[in-house]
Amino acid sequence: MDIYENKLYKDGIKKVLPSFIKKEKLFGKSVLITGATGLICSAIVDVIRYLNETENAQITAYVCGRSEQKAVDRFGKNEYVKFVYYDALKSVDIREKADYIICGASVSSPKMFAENPVQTMLSNIDGVRNLLDYAKENNSERLLYISSSEVYGRKESMQPFSENDLGYVDLLSPRSSYPMAKRACETLCVAYTTQYGVDTVIARPGHIYGPTATPNDTRVSSVFAYLSAKGDDIEMKGDGKQLRSYCHCLDCATAILTILTCGEKAKAYNVSNPNSIIDIMQMTEITAKAGGVVVKKAVVSENDKRIFNPMDNSSLSSTLLESLGWQGVISAEEGLIDTVKILKEKL
């Protein structure tokens, strides 16, 4: 099922669209998007589809991935949505010339971070390097790199991170392959801007959730949403007191598009909805209630501990992003409930 046809989901696109500042800058342009069928970037493609449908924006989205069938299943066939083969671990051979690039391809499974740290690091670093070279060779207007709140690491304070804050990341932990790769990629973007004049900008999303998550998405919010939608009870490992910046995928989409069109070159912007900073237990309880299921305590194994995000606090300040004119629209409670409703129809 193409989730884009779901009325509740499309109503969500309409609701968040006013937060996409200077959307006209993309009209008639082309945007190459890696990780296009994932949680975040598929929502971005859907916002572009909606603009084409309702405002005749004529924005071409080059959706990059390894499976054309997967892209067709997700987006259907559309003259403004075109598949481009792309593998983050291989050199880029893209004939199309894109005005803008959104680099969203990344290993996203916490289990993979710990069990496949080499692939986690290389798919990030090689993928970004290849796209930066593509941007340089094709004189693209801008490349936006989707980073992560995990770049901040751990800190003692429970105050939200601003863009200039940095905490501690254990360099010798295989689980750190993800945040360290993200840190390296941010520096690589800025290096290409300084040395080669490639216009880059960075988005640091918090914990993004929503109905665009695939069934095999192993992030906690995605797993719990699918369990709730199926009517299965949720097993909670740990006390769930870790503070997170939750942000609905559609709010995240308009935030990233706003950063792409309005952000300052070589600068990083947090993506966070200030009305959705809650702990994991609160997220779980809202999700469970939406599906009428029960939250059960589960035993935490040593293997589980290896996979867990070590940050007790990964809440983010959205002040810099909001200074561009963007506002988060969908609250955590509304978004989590709607996610379960949409997934129930999808399953």
Coordinates of C-alpha atoms in Angstrom, one line a residue:
M1 CA 0.0 0.0 0.0
D2 CA 1.2 3.5 -0.9
I3 CA 0.8 5.3 2.5
Y4 CA 0.5 8.5 0.6
E5 CA -3.1 7.6 -0.3
N6 CA -4.0 7.3 3.4
K7 CA -6.4 10.2 4.3
L8 CA -5.0 10.7 7.8
Y9 CA -1.4 10.7 6.5
K10 CA -2.2 13.1 3.7
D11 CA -4.1 15.4 6.1
G12 CA -0.8 15.4 8.1
I13 CA 1.1 16.6 5.1
K14 CA -1.3 19.4 4.6
K15 CA -1.0 20.3 8.3
V16 CA 2.8 20.6 8.3
L17 CA 3.3 22.2 5.0
P18 CA 3.1 25.9 6.2
S19 CA 6.3 25.2 8.2
F20 CA 8.2 24.6 4.9
I21 CA 9.7 28.0 4.6
K22 CA 10.5 29.3 1.0
K23 CA 9.3 26.2 -0.6
E24 CA 9.2 28.1 -3.9
K25 CA 13.0 27.8 -4.1
L26 CA 12.5 24.2 -5.0
F27 CA 9.9 24.7 -7.7
G28 CA 11.1 23.5 -11.1
K29 CA 14.2 22.0 -9.5
S30 CA 15.5 18.5 -9.0
V31 CA 16.4 16.8 -5.7
L32 CA 18.5 13.7 -5.5
I33 CA 17.6 11.8 -2.3
T34 CA 19.5 8.8 -0.9
G35 CA 17.8 6.6 1.7
A36 CA 14.6 7.6 -0.2
T37 CA 12.4 4.7 1.0
G38 CA 13.4 5.1 4.7
L39 CA 11.5 6.7 7.6
I40 CA 12.7 10.3 7.1
C41 CA 13.4 10.6 3.4
S42 CA 10.2 8.8 2.2
A43 CA 8.3 11.5 4.1
I44 CA 10.4 14.1 2.3
V45 CA 9.4 12.6 -1.1
D46 CA 5.8 12.6 -0.1
V47 CA 5.9 16.3 0.8
I48 CA 7.4 16.9 -2.7
R49 CA 4.7 14.7 -4.3
Y50 CA 2.0 16.8 -2.5
L51 CA 3.5 20.1 -3.7
N52 CA 3.6 18.8 -7.2
E53 CA 0.0 17.6 -6.9
T54 CA -1.5 20.7 -5.2
E55 CA 0.8 23.6 -6.4
N56 CA 2.1 22.3 -9.7
A57 CA 5.6 22.7 -8.2
Q58 CA 7.2 20.5 -10.9
I59 CA 9.9 19.3 -8.5
T60 CA 11.7 16.2 -9.7
A61 CA 12.7 13.7 -6.9
Y62 CA 15.5 11.3 -7.9
V63 CA 14.9 8.5 -5.4
C64 CA 18.1 6.5 -4.9
G65 CA 18.4 2.9 -3.7
R66 CA 19.3 -0.6 -4.7
S67 CA 15.8 -1.8 -5.5
E68 CA 13.6 -0.1 -8.1
Q69 CA 10.7 -2.4 -7.2
K70 CA 10.9 -1.2 -3.6
A71 CA 10.7 2.4 -4.8
V72 CA 7.8 1.7 -7.1
D73 CA 5.9 -0.1 -4.3
R74 CA 6.5 2.9 -2.0
F75 CA 5.9 5.8 -4.4
G76 CA 4.1 4.3 -7.4
K77 CA 4.9 5.5 -10.9
N78 CA 5.0 9.3 -11.3
E79 CA 6.7 11.5 -13.8
Y80 CA 8.3 13.5 -11.1
V81 CA 9.5 10.6 -9.0
K82 CA 12.4 8.8 -10.8
F83 CA 14.4 5.8 -9.5
V84 CA 18.2 6.0 -9.6
Y85 CA 20.3 3.0 -8.6
Y86 CA 22.6 3.7 -5.7
D87 CA 24.7 1.7 -3.2
A88 CA 26.4 3.7 -0.4
L89 CA 29.3 1.2 -0.3
K90 CA 30.0 1.6 -4.1
S91 CA 31.2 4.5 -6.2
V92 CA 28.5 6.8 -7.5
D93 CA 27.6 6.4 -11.2
I94 CA 24.7 8.8 -11.5
R95 CA 24.1 10.3 -14.9
E96 CA 21.2 12.6 -13.8
K97 CA 22.3 16.1 -12.7
A98 CA 20.5 17.2 -9.6
D99 CA 20.2 20.8 -8.3
Y100 CA 20.0 19.7 -4.7
I101 CA 21.1 16.6 -2.8
I102 CA 19.8 15.1 0.4
C103 CA 22.1 12.5 1.8
G104 CA 19.9 10.3 4.0
A105 CA 21.2 6.8 3.4
S106 CA 22.6 5.2 6.5
V107 CA 22.6 2.1 8.6
S108 CA 19.8 2.8 11.0
S109 CA 19.6 -0.3 13.2
P110 CA 21.1 -0.1 16.6
K111 CA 21.8 -3.8 16.4
M112 CA 23.8 -3.3 13.3
F113 CA 25.8 -0.6 15.0
A114 CA 27.1 -3.1 17.5
E115 CA 27.3 -6.2 15.3
N116 CA 28.5 -4.7 12.0
P117 CA 30.5 -1.6 13.0
V118 CA 32.7 -1.6 9.9
Q119 CA 29.7 -1.5 7.5
T120 CA 28.1 1.1 9.7
M121 CA 31.1 3.4 9.4
L122 CA 32.0 2.8 5.8
S123 CA 28.4 3.1 4.4
N124 CA 28.2 6.5 6.1
I125 CA 31.7 7.9 5.2
D126 CA 32.0 6.4 1.7
G127 CA 28.4 7.3 0.8
V128 CA 28.9 11.0 1.8
R129 CA 32.3 11.3 0.2
N130 CA 30.9 9.9 -3.1
L131 CA 27.9 12.3 -3.0
L132 CA 30.2 15.3 -2.2
D133 CA 32.3 14.4 -5.2
Y134 CA 29.1 14.2 -7.3
A135 CA 28.0 17.6 -6.0
K136 CA 31.4 19.1 -6.9
E137 CA 31.5 17.6 -10.4
N138 CA 27.9 18.7 -11.2
N139 CA 28.0 22.1 -9.6
S140 CA 24.9 21.2 -7.5
E141 CA 23.4 24.1 -5.6
R142 CA 23.6 22.4 -2.2
L143 CA 24.1 19.1 -0.4
L144 CA 22.2 18.5 2.9
Y145 CA 23.6 15.8 5.1
I146 CA 21.3 14.1 7.6
S147 CA 23.3 13.5 10.7
S148 CA 22.0 12.4 14.1
S149 CA 21.5 13.6 17.7
E150 CA 23.9 10.8 18.7
V151 CA 26.9 13.0 17.6
Y152 CA 26.4 14.8 20.9
G153 CA 27.3 11.9 23.1
R154 CA 26.7 11.7 26.8
K155 CA 26.6 14.6 29.3
E156 CA 25.5 15.0 32.9
S157 CA 23.0 17.8 32.4
M158 CA 19.4 17.0 31.4
Q159 CA 19.1 20.3 29.5
P160 CA 18.6 20.1 25.7
F161 CA 21.7 20.1 23.5
S162 CA 22.3 23.2 21.4
E163 CA 24.3 22.9 18.2
N164 CA 27.6 23.9 19.9
D165 CA 27.4 21.4 22.7
L166 CA 29.4 18.2 22.8
G167 CA 29.4 15.3 25.2
Y168 CA 31.4 12.1 25.6
V169 CA 31.5 9.2 23.1
D170 CA 33.4 6.1 23.9
L171 CA 35.8 5.8 20.9
L172 CA 36.6 2.1 21.7
S173 CA 33.0 0.9 21.8
P174 CA 31.8 -0.8 18.5
R175 CA 28.4 0.8 19.2
S176 CA 30.1 4.1 18.7
S177 CA 30.7 3.3 15.0
Y178 CA 27.4 5.2 14.3
P179 CA 27.9 8.5 16.2
M180 CA 31.6 8.6 15.2
A181 CA 30.8 8.1 11.5
K182 CA 28.2 10.8 11.8
R183 CA 30.7 13.1 13.4
A184 CA 33.3 12.3 10.7
C185 CA 30.7 12.9 7.9
E186 CA 29.8 16.4 9.3
T187 CA 33.5 17.4 9.3
L188 CA 33.9 16.0 5.8
C189 CA 31.0 18.1 4.5
V190 CA 32.5 21.3 6.0
A191 CA 35.9 20.3 4.6
Y192 CA 34.4 20.1 1.1
T193 CA 32.9 23.5 1.6
T194 CA 36.1 25.0 2.7
Q195 CA 38.5 23.3 0.2
Y196 CA 36.3 22.8 -2.9
G197 CA 33.5 25.4 -2.4
V198 CA 30.7 22.7 -2.3
D199 CA 27.7 24.3 -0.5
T200 CA 26.8 21.9 2.4
V201 CA 24.4 22.1 5.3
I202 CA 23.7 19.6 8.1
A203 CA 20.5 18.4 9.8
R204 CA 20.7 16.6 13.2
P205 CA 17.4 14.9 13.7
G206 CA 16.3 13.7 17.1
H207 CA 14.3 10.5 17.5
I208 CA 12.1 10.5 14.4
Y209 CA 8.9 8.3 14.4
G210 CA 5.9 7.9 12.2
P211 CA 4.0 5.6 9.8
T212 CA 6.7 5.8 7.2
A213 CA 8.7 3.4 9.2
T214 CA 9.0 0.0 7.6
P215 CA 8.1 -3.3 9.4
N216 CA 11.8 -4.2 9.7
D217 CA 12.8 -0.9 11.3
T218 CA 14.3 -1.9 14.6
R219 CA 14.2 1.5 16.3
V220 CA 12.2 1.3 19.5
S221 CA 9.5 3.7 18.5
S222 CA 8.9 1.9 15.2
V223 CA 8.9 -1.6 16.8
F224 CA 6.4 -0.5 19.5
A225 CA 4.2 1.2 17.0
Y226 CA 3.9 -1.9 14.8
L227 CA 3.3 -4.1 17.9
S228 CA 0.5 -1.8 19.1
A229 CA -1.1 -1.6 15.6
K230 CA -1.1 -5.5 15.5
G231 CA -2.7 -5.7 19.0
D232 CA 0.4 -7.2 20.5
D233 CA 1.6 -6.3 24.0
I234 CA 4.8 -4.3 24.3
E235 CA 7.9 -5.6 26.2
M236 CA 9.8 -2.8 27.8
K237 CA 13.5 -3.3 28.6
G238 CA 14.8 -0.9 31.2
D239 CA 13.0 1.8 33.1
G240 CA 12.5 4.0 30.0
K241 CA 13.6 7.2 31.8
Q242 CA 16.0 8.3 29.0
L243 CA 14.9 11.7 27.7
R244 CA 14.4 12.0 23.9
S245 CA 13.5 14.6 21.3
Y246 CA 10.7 12.9 19.4
C247 CA 9.6 14.4 16.1
H248 CA 7.0 13.2 13.7
C249 CA 8.4 12.2 10.3
L250 CA 6.3 14.8 8.5
D251 CA 7.5 17.6 10.8
C252 CA 11.0 16.3 10.2
A253 CA 10.5 16.4 6.5
T254 CA 9.5 20.1 6.5
A255 CA 12.4 20.9 8.9
I256 CA 14.9 19.3 6.5
L257 CA 13.5 21.0 3.5
T258 CA 13.6 24.3 5.3
I259 CA 17.3 23.8 6.3
L260 CA 18.0 22.8 2.6
T261 CA 16.5 26.1 1.3
C262 CA 17.2 28.5 4.1
G263 CA 20.0 27.2 6.3
E264 CA 23.4 28.9 6.5
K265 CA 26.2 27.2 4.6
A266 CA 28.4 24.8 6.5
K267 CA 26.2 25.0 9.6
A268 CA 24.3 22.3 11.6
Y269 CA 20.7 22.5 12.7
N270 CA 18.9 20.4 15.3
V271 CA 15.6 18.9 14.2
S272 CA 13.4 18.7 17.3
N273 CA 9.8 19.5 18.2
P274 CA 9.9 21.3 21.6
N275 CA 6.4 20.0 22.3
S276 CA 7.6 16.4 22.0
I277 CA 10.5 16.1 24.4
I278 CA 9.5 13.1 26.5
D279 CA 11.1 10.0 27.9
I280 CA 11.0 6.5 26.4
M281 CA 8.4 5.3 28.9
Q282 CA 6.0 8.1 28.1
M283 CA 6.4 7.4 24.4
T284 CA 5.7 3.7 25.1
E285 CA 2.6 4.3 27.2
I286 CA 1.1 6.6 24.5
T287 CA 1.8 4.1 21.8
A288 CA 0.4 1.2 23.8
K289 CA -2.8 3.1 24.7
A290 CA -3.4 3.9 21.0
G291 CA -3.5 0.2 20.2
G292 CA -5.2 -0.9 23.4
V293 CA -2.3 -3.1 24.4
V294 CA -0.3 -3.6 27.7
V295 CA 3.3 -2.6 28.5
K296 CA 5.2 -5.4 30.2
K297 CA 8.5 -5.4 31.9
A298 CA 11.2 -7.5 30.2
V299 CA 14.6 -8.8 31.4
V300 CA 17.5 -6.8 30.0
S301 CA 20.3 -9.1 28.7
E302 CA 24.0 -8.2 28.3
N303 CA 23.5 -8.2 24.5
D304 CA 20.7 -5.7 24.9
K305 CA 23.0 -3.4 26.8
R306 CA 25.5 -3.5 24.0
I307 CA 22.9 -2.3 21.6
F308 CA 21.3 0.5 23.7
N309 CA 21.9 4.1 23.0
P310 CA 24.1 5.1 25.9
M311 CA 22.7 8.7 26.1
D312 CA 20.4 9.3 29.1
N313 CA 19.5 12.6 27.6
S314 CA 19.4 13.2 23.8
S315 CA 16.9 16.1 23.9
L316 CA 17.7 18.9 21.5
S317 CA 17.1 22.6 21.4
S318 CA 15.2 23.7 18.3
T319 CA 16.0 27.4 18.7
L320 CA 18.3 27.7 15.8
L321 CA 15.9 25.9 13.4
E322 CA 13.0 28.0 14.6
S323 CA 15.0 31.1 13.8
L324 CA 14.6 30.1 10.1
G325 CA 10.8 30.3 10.6
W326 CA 10.1 26.6 11.0
Q327 CA 7.7 25.3 13.7
G328 CA 6.9 21.8 14.8
V329 CA 3.2 21.1 14.4
I330 CA 2.5 17.5 15.4
S331 CA 2.7 16.8 19.2
A332 CA 4.1 13.5 20.4
E333 CA 0.7 12.4 21.7
E334 CA -1.1 13.2 18.5
G335 CA 1.6 11.9 16.3
L336 CA 2.1 8.6 18.1
I337 CA -1.7 7.9 18.2
D338 CA -2.1 8.7 14.5
T339 CA 0.9 6.5 13.6
V340 CA -0.8 3.5 15.2
K341 CA -4.1 4.3 13.4
I342 CA -2.4 4.6 10.0
L343 CA -0.4 1.4 10.6
K344 CA -3.6 -0.5 11.5
E345 CA -4.9 0.4 8.1
K346 CA -1.6 -0.4 6.4
L347 CA -1.3 -3.9 7.9

